[in-house]
mmCIF file of C-alpha atoms in Angstrom:
data_model
loop_
_atom_site.group_PDB
_atom_site.id
_atom_site.type_symbol
_atom_site.label_atom_id
_atom_site.label_comp_id
_atom_site.label_asym_id
_atom_site.label_seq_id
_atom_site.Cartn_x
_atom_site.Cartn_y
_atom_site.Cartn_z
ATOM 1 C CA UNK A 442 115.919 154.923 144.079
ATOM 2 C CA UNK A 443 115.214 152.664 141.411
ATOM 3 C CA UNK A 444 117.169 149.749 143.093
ATOM 4 C CA UNK A 445 115.138 150.377 146.164
ATOM 5 C CA UNK A 446 111.702 149.952 144.374
ATOM 6 C CA UNK A 447 112.741 147.045 142.579
ATOM 7 C CA UNK A 448 113.720 145.483 146.047
ATOM 8 C CA UNK A 449 110.691 146.072 147.189
ATOM 9 C CA UNK A 450 108.657 144.586 144.123
ATOM 10 C CA UNK A 451 110.606 141.633 144.522
ATOM 11 C CA UNK A 452 109.126 141.282 148.150
ATOM 12 C CA UNK A 453 106.285 139.400 148.043
ATOM 13 C CA UNK A 454 102.975 141.098 148.466
ATOM 14 C CA UNK A 455 99.856 139.924 150.344
ATOM 15 C CA UNK A 456 97.477 138.637 147.955
ATOM 16 C CA UNK A 457 94.036 140.225 148.723
ATOM 17 C CA UNK A 458 90.535 138.803 147.577
ATOM 18 C CA UNK A 459 87.656 140.914 146.964
ATOM 19 C CA UNK A 460 84.748 139.614 149.288
ATOM 20 C CA UNK A 461 81.656 137.577 147.640
ATOM 21 C CA UNK A 462 79.042 135.863 148.941
ATOM 22 C CA UNK A 463 80.746 132.717 148.813
ATOM 23 C CA UNK A 464 83.052 134.000 151.602
ATOM 24 C CA UNK A 465 80.447 133.874 154.397
ATOM 25 C CA UNK A 466 81.494 130.515 155.296
ATOM 26 C CA UNK A 467 85.072 131.336 155.796
ATOM 27 C CA UNK A 468 84.265 134.850 157.681
ATOM 28 C CA UNK A 469 81.969 133.051 160.034
ATOM 29 C CA UNK A 470 84.361 130.875 160.940
ATOM 30 C CA UNK A 471 86.748 133.713 161.849
ATOM 31 C CA UNK A 472 84.417 135.794 163.298
ATOM 32 C CA UNK A 473 83.098 132.976 165.647
ATOM 33 C CA UNK A 474 86.681 132.610 167.033
ATOM 34 C CA UNK A 475 86.870 136.546 168.327
ATOM 35 C CA UNK A 476 84.029 138.151 170.600
ATOM 36 C CA UNK A 477 83.395 141.763 168.973
ATOM 37 C CA UNK A 478 80.602 144.243 169.521
ATOM 38 C CA UNK A 479 81.426 146.322 166.766
ATOM 39 C CA UNK A 480 78.912 146.408 163.613
ATOM 40 C CA UNK A 481 81.560 147.070 160.992
ATOM 41 C CA UNK A 482 83.109 143.355 160.662
ATOM 42 C CA UNK A 483 79.809 141.357 160.432
ATOM 43 C CA UNK A 484 79.598 139.702 157.299
ATOM 44 C CA UNK A 485 76.292 141.120 156.311
ATOM 45 C CA UNK A 486 77.679 144.714 156.819
ATOM 46 C CA UNK A 487 80.268 143.970 154.586
ATOM 47 C CA UNK A 488 78.335 142.411 151.881
ATOM 48 C CA UNK A 489 75.734 145.493 152.286
ATOM 49 C CA UNK A 490 78.594 147.924 151.307
ATOM 50 C CA UNK A 491 80.644 145.958 149.563
ATOM 51 C CA UNK A 492 79.820 147.543 146.005
ATOM 52 C CA UNK A 493 80.323 150.982 147.444
ATOM 53 C CA UNK A 494 84.035 150.667 148.325
ATOM 54 C CA UNK A 495 86.468 147.899 147.773
ATOM 55 C CA UNK A 496 86.469 145.360 150.524
ATOM 56 C CA UNK A 497 89.142 142.593 149.864
ATOM 57 C CA UNK A 498 90.397 139.786 152.444
ATOM 58 C CA UNK A 499 93.625 137.667 152.974
ATOM 59 C CA UNK A 500 94.437 135.066 155.678
ATOM 60 C CA UNK A 501 97.646 136.380 157.423
ATOM 61 C CA UNK A 502 99.553 134.437 159.887
ATOM 62 C CA UNK A 503 96.279 132.103 160.524
ATOM 63 C CA UNK A 504 94.055 135.478 161.057
ATOM 64 C CA UNK A 505 91.421 137.306 158.784
ATOM 65 C CA UNK A 506 92.631 140.680 157.458
ATOM 66 C CA UNK A 507 90.119 142.959 155.738
ATOM 67 C CA UNK A 508 91.129 145.365 153.390
ATOM 68 C CA UNK A 509 88.713 148.671 152.702
ATOM 69 C CA UNK A 510 89.526 151.094 150.368
ATOM 70 C CA UNK A 511 87.129 153.948 149.121
ATOM 71 C CA UNK A 512 87.734 155.713 145.588
ATOM 72 C CA UNK A 513 90.645 157.917 145.976
ATOM 73 C CA UNK A 514 91.539 157.381 149.547
ATOM 74 C CA UNK A 515 94.356 155.485 151.464
ATOM 75 C CA UNK A 516 93.161 152.063 152.212
ATOM 76 C CA UNK A 517 92.805 150.851 155.826
ATOM 77 C CA UNK A 518 92.336 147.677 157.533
ATOM 78 C CA UNK A 519 90.119 146.258 160.293
ATOM 79 C CA UNK A 520 92.010 144.854 163.175
ATOM 80 C CA UNK A 521 93.004 141.115 162.638
ATOM 81 C CA UNK A 522 90.142 138.707 163.230
ATOM 82 C CA UNK A 523 90.749 135.386 165.056
ATOM 83 C CA UNK A 524 92.259 133.447 168.239
ATOM 84 C CA UNK A 525 95.926 133.828 169.589
ATOM 85 C CA UNK A 526 98.708 136.603 169.287
ATOM 86 C CA UNK A 527 98.051 138.976 166.446
ATOM 87 C CA UNK A 528 101.505 140.304 166.723
ATOM 88 C CA UNK A 529 102.831 138.209 163.964
ATOM 89 C CA UNK A 530 99.944 139.547 161.728
ATOM 90 C CA UNK A 531 100.431 143.254 162.659
ATOM 91 C CA UNK A 532 104.101 142.913 162.039
ATOM 92 C CA UNK A 533 103.231 141.316 158.421
ATOM 93 C CA UNK A 534 100.846 143.863 157.810
ATOM 94 C CA UNK A 535 103.324 146.794 158.509
ATOM 95 C CA UNK A 536 105.951 145.043 156.081
ATOM 96 C CA UNK A 537 103.298 144.734 153.306
ATOM 97 C CA UNK A 538 102.139 148.568 153.632
ATOM 98 C CA UNK A 539 106.107 149.555 153.464
ATOM 99 C CA UNK A 540 106.289 147.330 150.153
ATOM 100 C CA UNK A 541 103.097 148.923 148.722
ATOM 101 C CA UNK A 542 104.649 152.502 149.728
ATOM 102 C CA UNK A 543 101.543 153.129 151.839
ATOM 103 C CA UNK A 544 100.943 153.391 155.891
ATOM 104 C CA UNK A 545 99.171 150.852 157.574
ATOM 105 C CA UNK A 546 95.706 152.168 159.104
ATOM 106 C CA UNK A 547 93.498 150.353 161.536
ATOM 107 C CA UNK A 548 89.911 151.788 161.615
ATOM 108 C CA UNK A 549 87.094 151.114 163.743
ATOM 109 C CA UNK A 550 88.981 149.502 167.061
ATOM 110 C CA UNK A 551 87.104 148.459 169.751
ATOM 111 C CA UNK A 552 88.966 150.235 173.152
ATOM 112 C CA UNK A 553 90.676 146.718 173.943
ATOM 113 C CA UNK A 554 92.084 146.392 170.666
ATOM 114 C CA UNK A 555 93.711 149.631 170.960
ATOM 115 C CA UNK A 556 94.844 149.191 174.257
ATOM 116 C CA UNK A 557 96.141 145.899 172.891
ATOM 117 C CA UNK A 558 97.738 147.626 169.854
ATOM 118 C CA UNK A 559 99.357 150.294 172.274
ATOM 119 C CA UNK A 560 100.734 147.331 174.481
ATOM 120 C CA UNK A 561 102.477 145.460 172.014
ATOM 121 C CA UNK A 562 103.684 148.269 169.751
ATOM 122 C CA UNK A 563 104.375 151.156 172.255
ATOM 123 C CA UNK A 564 104.363 154.257 170.394
ATOM 124 C CA UNK A 565 104.629 153.001 167.226
ATOM 125 C CA UNK A 566 101.017 153.837 166.220
ATOM 126 C CA UNK A 567 98.990 157.187 166.799
ATOM 127 C CA UNK A 568 95.854 156.208 168.223
ATOM 128 C CA UNK A 569 92.665 158.483 168.340
ATOM 129 C CA UNK A 570 89.155 158.095 169.022
ATOM 130 C CA UNK A 571 86.541 158.851 166.475
ATOM 131 C CA UNK A 572 83.273 159.678 167.947
ATOM 132 C CA UNK A 573 81.174 159.938 164.822
ATOM 133 C CA UNK A 574 81.741 156.150 164.221
ATOM 134 C CA UNK A 575 80.854 155.061 167.792
ATOM 135 C CA UNK A 576 78.197 152.067 167.615
ATOM 136 C CA UNK A 577 74.893 152.880 169.641
ATOM 137 C CA UNK A 578 73.612 149.806 171.506
ATOM 138 C CA UNK A 579 70.753 149.563 173.238
ATOM 139 C CA UNK A 580 68.310 147.055 175.489
ATOM 140 C CA UNK A 581 66.501 144.877 173.740
ATOM 141 C CA UNK A 582 64.092 144.711 176.547
ATOM 142 C CA UNK A 583 63.697 148.406 176.785
ATOM 143 C CA UNK A 584 62.875 148.958 173.255
ATOM 144 C CA UNK A 585 60.135 146.519 173.354
ATOM 145 C CA UNK A 586 58.281 147.805 176.243
ATOM 146 C CA UNK A 587 59.133 151.347 175.856
ATOM 147 C CA UNK A 588 58.246 151.707 179.585
ATOM 148 C CA UNK A 589 59.001 154.849 181.984
ATOM 149 C CA UNK A 590 59.193 158.446 181.683
ATOM 150 C CA UNK A 591 62.474 158.691 179.120
ATOM 151 C CA UNK A 592 60.353 156.602 176.434
ATOM 152 C CA UNK A 593 57.308 158.619 176.973
ATOM 153 C CA UNK A 594 57.475 160.333 173.548
ATOM 154 C CA UNK A 595 58.194 157.046 171.454
ATOM 155 C CA UNK A 596 55.612 155.135 173.220
ATOM 156 C CA UNK A 597 53.120 157.929 172.259
ATOM 157 C CA UNK A 598 54.163 157.459 168.583
ATOM 158 C CA UNK A 599 53.405 153.466 168.829
ATOM 159 C CA UNK A 600 50.338 153.745 170.570
ATOM 160 C CA UNK A 601 48.931 155.929 168.053
ATOM 161 C CA UNK A 602 49.984 153.686 165.135
ATOM 162 C CA UNK A 603 48.383 150.854 167.130
ATOM 163 C CA UNK A 604 44.917 153.092 167.685
ATOM 164 C CA UNK A 605 45.015 154.152 164.104
ATOM 165 C CA UNK A 606 46.034 150.509 162.398
ATOM 166 C CA UNK A 607 44.972 148.042 165.023
ATOM 167 C CA UNK A 608 45.061 144.972 162.645
ATOM 168 C CA UNK A 609 48.614 145.662 161.524
ATOM 169 C CA UNK A 610 50.622 142.680 160.582
ATOM 170 C CA UNK A 611 54.009 141.794 161.267
ATOM 171 C CA UNK A 612 55.438 139.008 158.807
ATOM 172 C CA UNK A 613 59.114 137.784 158.711
ATOM 173 C CA UNK A 614 60.894 138.109 155.588
ATOM 174 C CA UNK A 615 61.804 134.832 153.706
ATOM 175 C CA UNK A 616 61.924 133.508 150.262
ATOM 176 C CA UNK A 617 58.655 133.726 149.708
ATOM 177 C CA UNK A 618 58.071 137.334 150.344
ATOM 178 C CA UNK A 619 61.451 139.007 149.858
ATOM 179 C CA UNK A 620 60.394 140.144 146.574
ATOM 180 C CA UNK A 621 57.163 141.979 147.643
ATOM 181 C CA UNK A 622 59.582 143.820 150.278
ATOM 182 C CA UNK A 623 62.204 144.533 147.370
ATOM 183 C CA UNK A 624 59.292 145.952 145.367
ATOM 184 C CA UNK A 625 58.071 148.051 148.134
ATOM 185 C CA UNK A 626 61.614 149.497 148.643
ATOM 186 C CA UNK A 627 62.217 150.200 144.865
ATOM 187 C CA UNK A 628 59.119 152.375 144.682
ATOM 188 C CA UNK A 629 59.884 154.086 147.901
ATOM 189 C CA UNK A 630 63.400 155.138 146.638
ATOM 190 C CA UNK A 631 62.153 156.081 143.425
ATOM 191 C CA UNK A 632 60.586 158.860 145.223
ATOM 192 C CA UNK A 633 63.801 160.344 146.198
ATOM 193 C CA UNK A 634 66.549 158.890 144.154
ATOM 194 C CA UNK A 635 66.489 162.243 142.203
ATOM 195 C CA UNK A 636 67.878 164.343 145.280
ATOM 196 C CA UNK A 637 69.745 161.229 146.904
ATOM 197 C CA UNK A 638 72.863 161.726 148.432
ATOM 198 C CA UNK A 639 75.763 159.320 147.205
ATOM 199 C CA UNK A 640 75.618 157.451 150.747
ATOM 200 C CA UNK A 641 71.860 156.514 149.958
ATOM 201 C CA UNK A 642 72.519 155.564 146.534
ATOM 202 C CA UNK A 643 75.075 153.336 147.951
ATOM 203 C CA UNK A 644 72.647 152.294 150.528
ATOM 204 C CA UNK A 645 69.936 151.555 148.021
ATOM 205 C CA UNK A 646 72.352 148.955 146.089
ATOM 206 C CA UNK A 647 72.981 147.346 149.550
ATOM 207 C CA UNK A 648 69.618 146.682 150.079
ATOM 208 C CA UNK A 649 68.603 145.600 146.852
ATOM 209 C CA UNK A 650 71.642 143.150 146.920
ATOM 210 C CA UNK A 651 70.809 141.952 150.588
ATOM 211 C CA UNK A 652 67.109 141.152 149.717
ATOM 212 C CA UNK A 653 68.252 139.490 146.645
ATOM 213 C CA UNK A 654 70.626 137.023 148.455
ATOM 214 C CA UNK A 655 68.632 137.411 152.006
ATOM 215 C CA UNK A 656 68.390 133.801 153.002
ATOM 216 C CA UNK A 657 72.367 133.116 151.877
ATOM 217 C CA UNK A 658 73.184 136.037 154.323
ATOM 218 C CA UNK A 659 71.371 134.423 157.438
ATOM 219 C CA UNK A 660 69.731 137.434 158.088
ATOM 220 C CA UNK A 661 66.643 137.860 160.113
ATOM 221 C CA UNK A 662 63.950 140.561 159.772
ATOM 222 C CA UNK A 663 60.411 141.353 158.851
ATOM 223 C CA UNK A 664 58.010 143.694 157.423
ATOM 224 C CA UNK A 665 54.677 145.437 159.047
ATOM 225 C CA UNK A 666 51.722 145.530 156.646
ATOM 226 C CA UNK A 667 48.386 147.443 157.054
ATOM 227 C CA UNK A 668 45.721 145.809 154.685
ATOM 228 C CA UNK A 669 47.635 144.685 151.703
ATOM 229 C CA UNK A 670 50.682 147.614 151.903
ATOM 230 C CA UNK A 671 53.839 147.163 153.691
ATOM 231 C CA UNK A 672 54.709 150.002 155.715
ATOM 232 C CA UNK A 673 57.846 149.118 157.194
ATOM 233 C CA UNK A 674 60.476 146.773 157.176
ATOM 234 C CA UNK A 675 63.689 145.597 159.179
ATOM 235 C CA UNK A 676 66.294 143.115 159.086
ATOM 236 C CA UNK A 677 69.747 142.472 160.996
ATOM 237 C CA UNK A 678 71.823 139.657 162.173
ATOM 238 C CA UNK A 679 73.355 138.213 165.509
ATOM 239 C CA UNK A 680 76.780 139.037 166.026
ATOM 240 C CA UNK A 681 77.402 137.462 169.419
ATOM 241 C CA UNK A 682 76.292 135.552 172.030
ATOM 242 C CA UNK A 683 74.783 138.848 173.840
ATOM 243 C CA UNK A 684 74.298 141.294 170.406
ATOM 244 C CA UNK A 685 72.647 141.614 167.354
ATOM 245 C CA UNK A 686 73.147 144.606 164.856
ATOM 246 C CA UNK A 687 70.257 146.349 162.586
ATOM 247 C CA UNK A 688 71.396 146.852 159.370
ATOM 248 C CA UNK A 689 68.298 148.283 157.964
ATOM 249 C CA UNK A 690 64.928 150.008 159.130
ATOM 250 C CA UNK A 691 62.631 151.574 156.476
ATOM 251 C CA UNK A 692 59.076 152.876 156.697
ATOM 252 C CA UNK A 693 56.823 154.914 154.941
ATOM 253 C CA UNK A 694 56.617 158.310 157.231
ATOM 254 C CA UNK A 695 52.555 158.822 156.178
ATOM 255 C CA UNK A 696 52.067 156.445 158.682
ATOM 256 C CA UNK A 697 52.642 157.821 162.175
ATOM 257 C CA UNK A 698 54.613 155.587 164.242
ATOM 258 C CA UNK A 699 55.411 153.304 161.382
ATOM 259 C CA UNK A 700 59.297 153.504 162.581
ATOM 260 C CA UNK A 701 58.542 152.735 165.944
ATOM 261 C CA UNK A 702 56.165 149.919 165.112
ATOM 262 C CA UNK A 703 58.970 148.343 163.057
ATOM 263 C CA UNK A 704 61.643 148.784 165.619
ATOM 264 C CA UNK A 705 59.661 147.026 168.283
ATOM 265 C CA UNK A 706 58.017 144.320 166.100
ATOM 266 C CA UNK A 707 61.800 143.187 164.820
ATOM 267 C CA UNK A 708 63.128 143.062 168.107
ATOM 268 C CA UNK A 709 60.385 141.376 169.792
ATOM 269 C CA UNK A 710 60.032 138.463 166.977
ATOM 270 C CA UNK A 711 63.361 138.001 165.972
ATOM 271 C CA UNK A 712 65.603 138.932 168.780
ATOM 272 C CA UNK A 713 63.782 139.080 172.017
ATOM 273 C CA UNK A 714 66.018 135.825 173.312
ATOM 274 C CA UNK A 715 69.214 138.699 173.088
ATOM 275 C CA UNK A 716 70.199 141.262 175.315
ATOM 276 C CA UNK A 717 71.662 144.138 173.113
ATOM 277 C CA UNK A 718 70.720 145.598 169.995
ATOM 278 C CA UNK A 719 73.514 147.666 168.144
ATOM 279 C CA UNK A 720 72.235 150.220 165.867
ATOM 280 C CA UNK A 721 75.295 151.299 164.066
ATOM 281 C CA UNK A 722 76.849 154.770 164.062
ATOM 282 C CA UNK A 723 75.661 158.333 163.390
ATOM 283 C CA UNK A 724 78.581 159.157 161.048
ATOM 284 C CA UNK A 725 78.494 162.563 162.733
ATOM 285 C CA UNK A 726 74.968 163.760 161.042
ATOM 286 C CA UNK A 727 73.535 165.491 163.524
ATOM 287 C CA UNK A 728 70.190 164.889 163.009
ATOM 288 C CA UNK A 729 70.764 161.076 162.893
ATOM 289 C CA UNK A 730 72.625 161.677 166.148
ATOM 290 C CA UNK A 731 69.744 163.096 167.938
ATOM 291 C CA UNK A 732 67.696 160.663 166.539
ATOM 292 C CA UNK A 733 69.576 157.659 168.142
ATOM 293 C CA UNK A 734 70.208 159.581 171.321
ATOM 294 C CA UNK A 735 66.366 159.896 171.244
ATOM 295 C CA UNK A 736 66.226 156.039 172.059
ATOM 296 C CA UNK A 737 68.370 156.340 175.284
ATOM 297 C CA UNK A 738 71.165 154.083 174.344
ATOM 298 C CA UNK A 739 72.605 151.571 177.031
ATOM 299 C CA UNK A 740 76.300 152.318 176.106
ATOM 300 C CA UNK A 741 78.031 153.528 172.786
ATOM 301 C CA UNK A 742 80.885 151.382 171.573
ATOM 302 C CA UNK A 743 83.765 153.641 171.325
ATOM 303 C CA UNK A 744 85.931 153.115 168.287
ATOM 304 C CA UNK A 745 89.399 154.324 167.302
ATOM 305 C CA UNK A 746 91.756 154.687 164.652
ATOM 306 C CA UNK A 747 95.282 153.724 164.422
ATOM 307 C CA UNK A 748 98.083 155.115 162.074
ATOM 308 C CA UNK A 749 101.385 153.369 161.945
ATOM 309 C CA UNK A 750 104.190 155.968 163.037
ATOM 310 C CA UNK A 751 107.158 153.709 162.710
#
């Protein structure tokens, strides 16, 4: 057993590097080569959550490989990112995980990737869907217009905001005003932080980091103000030629319709030239699922998990 362990140590493990802001150009180069619709692997999403878990990467067989590990849990990987046959890369990951005495797990596989994995490695992976991680995707034009009976309640909330605050102003977030948005968010979070879950605490850190480095992350977003008061803000990024992902949406609920107005105004002012808005997953949270379904998604991006079974 000792000789076997020593033999494994002699094999060279893949060297992973923790992500940093300086890695964005490299990630963008690979992401642009590989059309994707999931929210998980955009650099903005990874950066928002990089303090909540260890997120690292390596270039393996000319593909970008992202490795993630939540504290006290086994690591998992996203499907290799790049052009060409990914078989050599996946084989290298299988070997590397064996050296580490770990089991190779892929999370957030799009359906076509799950099918490709099964075709390339028949019966080598246990592949299962994970409904809680499915991304909700909406028609941008529909969310801007909110026309028809299926959006009746949302339109009523929006109209009430417009009636109560006809002089509202939408302002694009940039380097000159991002600190105003940050100050407002910190004030809002201070009101709930005593009872905040670990997820909200991590999200708070992510929002702070995102706003501090807003320009470098190439986000597009804005805020709605009534008089001098910011009542809602939101931002996201483009992930492919047809789709954007909305990472963060926050509002002061005491302003009725604030969520509806920032949802509409963000898409109208920043993303109206795109077809779809990905508003990420519900994580199995019942209230969040109801809220996301209430906006009538065009479709869900189903995600799969694959565990190497040998």
